[in-house]
Coordinates of C-alpha atoms and ligand atoms in Angstrom, one line a residue:
X1 CA 0.0 0.0 0.0
X2 CA 1.3 3.4 -0.9
X3 CA -1.0 5.8 1.0
X4 CA -4.2 5.4 3.0
X5 CA -7.0 7.9 2.3
X6 CA -10.6 8.8 3.0
X7 CA -13.5 9.9 0.9
X8 CA -14.5 13.5 1.6
X9 CA -18.2 12.6 2.0
X10 CA -17.3 11.2 5.4
X11 CA -16.9 14.9 6.4
X12 CA -18.9 17.1 4.0
X13 CA -21.5 17.2 1.3
X14 CA -18.9 19.0 -0.8
X15 CA -21.2 21.9 -1.4
X16 CA -18.9 24.7 -0.2
X17 CA -15.2 25.7 -0.3
X18 CA -15.1 25.9 3.5
X19 CA -16.6 22.4 3.7
X20 CA -13.9 21.0 1.5
X21 CA -11.1 22.8 3.3
X22 CA -12.5 21.6 6.6
X23 CA -12.6 18.0 5.3
X24 CA -9.0 18.3 4.3
X25 CA -8.0 19.5 7.8
X26 CA -9.9 16.6 9.4
X27 CA -8.5 14.0 7.1
X28 CA -5.0 15.1 7.8
X29 CA -5.7 15.3 11.6
X30 CA -6.8 11.7 11.5
X31 CA -3.5 10.7 9.8
X32 CA -4.8 10.1 6.3
X33 CA -2.5 10.9 3.3
X34 CA -5.2 11.2 0.6
X35 CA -8.5 12.9 0.4
X36 CA -11.0 11.9 -2.3
X37 CA -13.3 14.5 -3.7
X38 CA -16.3 14.1 -6.0
X39 CA -16.0 16.1 -9.3
X40 CA -15.2 19.7 -8.4
X41 CA -16.8 22.1 -10.8
X42 CA -14.0 24.6 -11.5
X43 CA -16.4 27.5 -11.7
X44 CA -17.7 26.8 -8.2
X45 CA -14.5 26.3 -6.2
X46 CA -11.1 27.9 -5.9
X47 CA -9.0 25.0 -7.1
X48 CA -5.7 26.8 -6.6
X49 CA -6.5 27.4 -2.9
X50 CA -7.5 23.8 -2.4
X51 CA -4.3 22.7 -4.1
X52 CA -2.3 24.9 -1.8
X53 CA -4.0 23.6 1.3
X54 CA -3.4 20.0 0.2
X55 CA 0.3 20.6 -0.2
X56 CA 0.5 22.3 3.2
X57 CA -1.2 19.3 4.8
X58 CA 0.8 16.7 2.7
X59 CA -2.5 15.3 1.3
X60 CA -2.8 13.8 -2.2
X61 CA -6.0 14.6 -4.0
X62 CA -8.0 12.0 -5.9
X63 CA -11.2 12.8 -7.7
X64 CA -14.0 10.3 -8.5
X65 CA -17.2 10.8 -10.3
X66 CA -20.0 9.1 -12.2
X67 CA -21.4 10.5 -15.5
X68 CA -25.0 11.8 -15.7
X69 CA -27.3 10.3 -18.3
X70 CA -27.1 13.5 -20.3
X71 CA -23.3 12.8 -20.8
X72 CA -23.3 9.0 -20.9
X73 CA -20.4 7.9 -23.1
X74 CA -22.1 4.4 -23.4
X75 CA -25.1 5.9 -25.1
X76 CA -25.9 5.2 -28.8
X77 CA -26.6 8.9 -29.3
X78 CA -23.4 10.5 -30.5
X79 CA -24.4 13.9 -29.2
X80 CA -24.7 12.5 -25.7
X81 CA -21.4 10.7 -26.1
X82 CA -19.6 13.9 -27.2
X83 CA -21.0 15.7 -24.1
X84 CA -19.6 12.8 -22.0
X85 CA -16.2 13.1 -23.6
X86 CA -16.2 16.9 -23.0
X87 CA -17.1 16.3 -19.4
X88 CA -14.4 13.7 -18.9
X89 CA -11.8 16.0 -20.6
X90 CA -12.8 18.9 -18.3
X91 CA -12.7 16.6 -15.2
X92 CA -9.1 15.5 -16.1
X93 CA -8.1 19.1 -16.4
X94 CA -9.7 20.0 -13.1
X95 CA -7.8 17.2 -11.4
X96 CA -4.6 18.5 -13.0
X97 CA -5.4 22.0 -11.9
X98 CA -6.1 21.0 -8.3
X99 CA -2.7 19.2 -8.2
X100 CA -4.6 15.9 -8.0
X101 CA -3.0 12.6 -8.9
X102 CA -5.9 10.5 -10.2
X103 CA -9.4 10.5 -11.7
X104 CA -11.6 7.5 -11.0
X105 CA -15.2 6.3 -10.6
X106 CA -17.9 5.4 -13.2
X107 CA -16.3 7.2 -16.1
X108 CA -17.5 4.7 -18.8
X109 CA -21.3 5.0 -18.3
X110 CA -23.9 6.9 -16.4
X111 CA -24.0 6.4 -12.6
X112 CA -27.5 5.1 -12.4
X113 CA -29.7 2.0 -12.3
X114 CA -30.2 1.3 -16.0
X115 CA -33.6 0.1 -17.2
X116 CA -32.1 -1.6 -20.2
X117 CA -29.2 -3.9 -21.3
X118 CA -26.0 -2.3 -22.5
X119 CA -25.7 -2.3 -26.3
X120 CA -22.7 -3.3 -28.5
X121 CA -22.8 0.1 -30.1
X122 CA -22.9 1.9 -26.8
X123 CA -20.1 -0.2 -25.4
X124 CA -17.9 0.7 -28.5
X125 CA -18.6 4.4 -27.9
X126 CA -17.6 4.0 -24.3
X127 CA -14.3 2.2 -25.1
X128 CA -13.5 4.9 -27.7
X129 CA -14.3 7.7 -25.2
X130 CA -12.2 6.2 -22.5
X131 CA -9.3 5.7 -24.9
X132 CA -9.5 9.4 -25.8
X133 CA -9.7 10.5 -22.2
X134 CA -6.7 8.3 -21.4
X135 CA -4.6 10.2 -23.9
X136 CA -5.6 13.5 -22.3
X137 CA -5.0 12.1 -18.8
X138 CA -1.6 10.9 -19.8
X139 CA -0.6 14.3 -21.2
X140 CA -2.0 15.9 -18.1
X141 CA 0.0 13.7 -15.7
X142 CA -3.3 12.3 -14.2
X143 CA -3.9 8.6 -13.6
X144 CA -7.2 7.2 -15.0
X145 CA -9.0 4.4 -13.2
X146 CA -12.4 2.8 -13.9
X147 CA -14.4 1.8 -11.0
X148 CA -16.2 -1.6 -11.2
X149 CA -19.5 -1.2 -9.5
X150 CA -22.6 -3.3 -8.8
X151 CA -25.5 -3.9 -11.1
X152 CA -27.7 -1.1 -9.6
X153 CA -25.2 1.6 -10.4
X154 CA -24.2 0.7 -14.0
X155 CA -25.1 -1.9 -16.6
X156 CA -21.7 -2.0 -18.3
X157 CA -18.8 -3.1 -15.9
X158 CA -20.0 -5.1 -12.9
X159 CA -17.0 -7.5 -12.6
X160 CA -13.3 -7.3 -12.6
X161 CA -13.2 -9.7 -15.6
X162 CA -15.5 -7.3 -17.6
X163 CA -13.2 -4.4 -16.5
X164 CA -10.1 -6.2 -17.7
X165 CA -11.6 -7.0 -21.1
X166 CA -12.8 -3.3 -21.4
X167 CA -9.3 -2.0 -20.5
X168 CA -7.7 -4.3 -23.2
X169 CA -10.1 -3.0 -25.8
X170 CA -9.1 0.6 -25.1
X171 CA -5.6 -0.3 -26.2
X172 CA -4.3 2.1 -23.7
X173 CA -1.6 1.4 -21.1
X174 CA -2.8 4.4 -19.1
X175 CA -6.2 2.9 -18.0
X176 CA -6.3 0.8 -14.9
X177 CA -9.1 -0.6 -12.7
X178 CA -10.5 0.9 -9.6
X179 CA -11.8 -1.9 -7.4
X180 CA -14.1 -1.6 -4.4
X181 CA -14.8 -4.2 -1.7
X182 CA -18.4 -3.1 -1.4
X183 CA -19.1 -3.7 -5.0
X184 CA -17.0 -6.9 -5.3
X185 CA -18.9 -8.4 -2.4
X186 CA -22.1 -8.0 -4.4
X187 CA -20.9 -9.1 -7.8
X188 CA -17.8 -11.3 -7.7
X189 CA -17.9 -15.1 -7.3
X190 CA -14.7 -14.7 -5.2
X191 CA -13.6 -11.2 -4.5
X192 CA -10.1 -12.2 -3.4
X193 CA -9.6 -14.2 -6.6
X194 CA -10.8 -11.2 -8.6
X195 CA -8.0 -9.1 -7.0
X196 CA -5.5 -11.7 -8.0
X197 CA -6.9 -11.9 -11.5
X198 CA -6.6 -8.1 -11.9
X199 CA -3.0 -8.0 -10.4
X200 CA -1.0 -5.1 -11.8
X201 CA -4.1 -3.7 -13.6
X202 CA -5.5 -2.4 -10.3
X203 CA -4.8 1.3 -10.1
X204 CA -6.8 2.2 -7.1
X205 CA -8.7 0.4 -4.3
X206 CA -11.7 1.4 -2.3
X207 CA -12.3 -0.2 1.1
X208 CA -16.0 -0.2 2.0
X209 CA -18.1 -2.5 4.2
X210 CA -21.2 -4.4 2.9
X211 CA -23.6 -1.8 4.4
X212 CA -21.2 1.1 3.6
X213 CA -20.8 1.8 7.3
X214 CA -18.3 0.8 10.0
X215 CA -15.6 -1.6 8.8
X216 CA -16.0 -5.0 10.4
X217 CA -19.7 -4.5 11.0
X218 CA -20.7 -6.3 7.8
X219 CA -19.9 -9.4 5.8
X220 CA -16.9 -8.3 3.6
X221 CA -14.0 -10.8 4.3
X222 CA -11.3 -8.2 4.7
X223 CA -8.6 -10.7 5.7
X224 CA -8.9 -12.6 2.4
X225 CA -9.0 -9.3 0.6
X226 CA -5.8 -8.0 2.2
X227 CA -4.1 -11.4 1.7
X228 CA -4.8 -11.0 -2.0
X229 CA -3.5 -7.4 -2.1
X230 CA -0.3 -8.4 -0.3
X231 CA 0.1 -11.4 -2.5
X232 CA 0.0 -9.4 -5.7
X233 CA 2.3 -6.8 -4.2
X234 CA -0.2 -4.0 -4.5
X235 CA 1.8 -0.9 -4.1
X236 CA -0.8 1.8 -4.9
X237 CA -3.3 3.7 -2.8
X238 CA -6.2 2.5 -0.6
X239 CA -9.1 4.7 0.3
X240 CA -11.8 4.3 2.8
X241 CA -15.3 5.0 1.5
X242 CA -18.4 5.2 3.7
X243 CA -21.8 6.9 3.3
X244 CA -24.5 7.8 5.7
X245 CA -27.4 10.2 5.5
X246 CA -25.6 12.0 8.3
X247 CA -23.8 13.7 5.4
X248 CA -25.8 14.1 2.2
X249 CA -24.6 15.0 -1.3
X250 CA -28.0 14.8 -3.0
X251 CA -26.8 13.4 -6.4
X252 CA -24.5 10.7 -4.9
X253 CA -26.9 9.7 -2.1
X254 CA -29.7 9.1 -4.6
X255 CA -27.4 7.2 -7.0
X256 CA -26.0 5.0 -4.3
X257 CA -29.3 4.6 -2.4
X258 CA -28.2 6.1 0.9
X259 CA -31.5 6.2 2.8
X260 CA -30.4 5.9 6.4
X261 CA -27.7 6.4 9.0
X262 CA -25.0 3.9 9.2
X263 CA -23.1 6.3 11.5
X264 CA -23.5 9.8 12.9
X265 CA -20.1 10.5 14.4
X266 CA -17.8 10.8 11.4
X267 CA -14.6 11.4 13.4
X268 CA -15.0 8.2 15.4
X269 CA -15.8 6.4 12.1
X270 CA -12.7 7.8 10.3
X271 CA -10.3 7.0 13.2
X272 CA -11.7 3.4 13.5
X273 CA -11.3 2.9 9.7
X274 CA -7.7 3.9 9.7
X275 CA -6.8 1.6 12.6
X276 CA -8.9 -1.2 11.1
X277 CA -7.2 -1.1 7.7
X278 CA -3.7 -0.7 9.1
X279 CA -4.0 -3.5 11.6
X280 CA -5.6 -5.9 9.2
X281 CA -3.2 -5.1 6.4
X282 CA -0.2 -5.6 8.7
X283 CA -1.7 -8.9 9.8
X284 CA -1.9 -10.0 6.1
X285 CA 1.7 -9.0 5.6
X286 CA 2.7 -11.1 8.7
X287 CA 0.7 -14.1 7.4
X288 CA 2.5 -13.8 4.0
X289 CA 5.9 -13.5 5.6
X290 CA 5.2 -16.6 7.8
X291 CA 4.0 -18.5 4.7
X292 CA 7.2 -17.7 2.8
X293 CA 9.5 -18.8 5.7
X294 CA 11.0 -22.2 5.0
Ligands
LIG301 MN1 -16.2 3.1 -4.4

C-alpha cells in the first residue's frame, strides 16, 4: 500500500469551499495521506486554494465521479457521447489544476440503475471515449482508473473480468481498474480471486463495508481481501469510503441509495477505519511472511 486515504463525503457534502477545506484538515488530523473528492466544478471552487491547502497538509487529492445520463459515453446517441467526452476532458483538467493525482469512478457510463441492457454500439462508444480520455489524462499527468460497480449503479462493468476486457479494448496502457470491496462483495464469485486476476491492472482500491458503514460491522471478508492485495504486491493507494445520510450529497446519495444512518459521528468512524485497515493489512503481511519462511 502506498498511501491510505478517506472519501470527503465522510466529512462534508462537498457543497462549499469551506466544507472541502474543513474536510482536508480533518482527514490530515486523523492521519490520512489522501482525500478523495467528488468532481469539483471549477467555476464553483477555488481549485488553486484547495491545491495549496493539500500541499501544506501533505495530502494527495483523488477525484472520483459518475457520469450523468445526459453525458453518458455508453449511449448510442453521439451527441450525448460527445457531451460525455467533454465532461471527462474537463474533469481530467480539473484534477490536474487542483494538483490531483488520479481520476476514478464510473467514467465509462452513467451512474444510475439502467432500465435496459448495454448495447454493443454503446459499449464501443464508451471504449473509444475512455481511450481518448486516457490520452488527455496521460498528457496531463493524471492517472485514469475505472471503478467496477454493482448492477444497480451501472449496466456495463460489474465484474473485474469485464473491466479487464474493457481496458484491453481501449488499447491504452494508461487505463487501470478501480476496485471496491463493497461492489465486489455483491458481484464477484470470489472477491479475493478477482483481486489476484486483476493484479497489476489495479490502479486504485476502495475499502467499503457491505452496508457502507463501519468496517468490520458487515460481511466483507477483509482478511482474504488484504491477503490477495499483499500477494499481488499491491503498491498503490487504498481509500476508505463510507456513506451515511448524516452527510448528504444529493446526487450521490440518490445514485447510491443512501437512505439511512450507518453512522452519525464521522470522526470516530474515520479513526476506526484507519486503525482497522492498518492492523488488518499488517496482519496480512505477517501471514504472508510466515508463509514464505522455510
Ligand atoms: Mn467506491
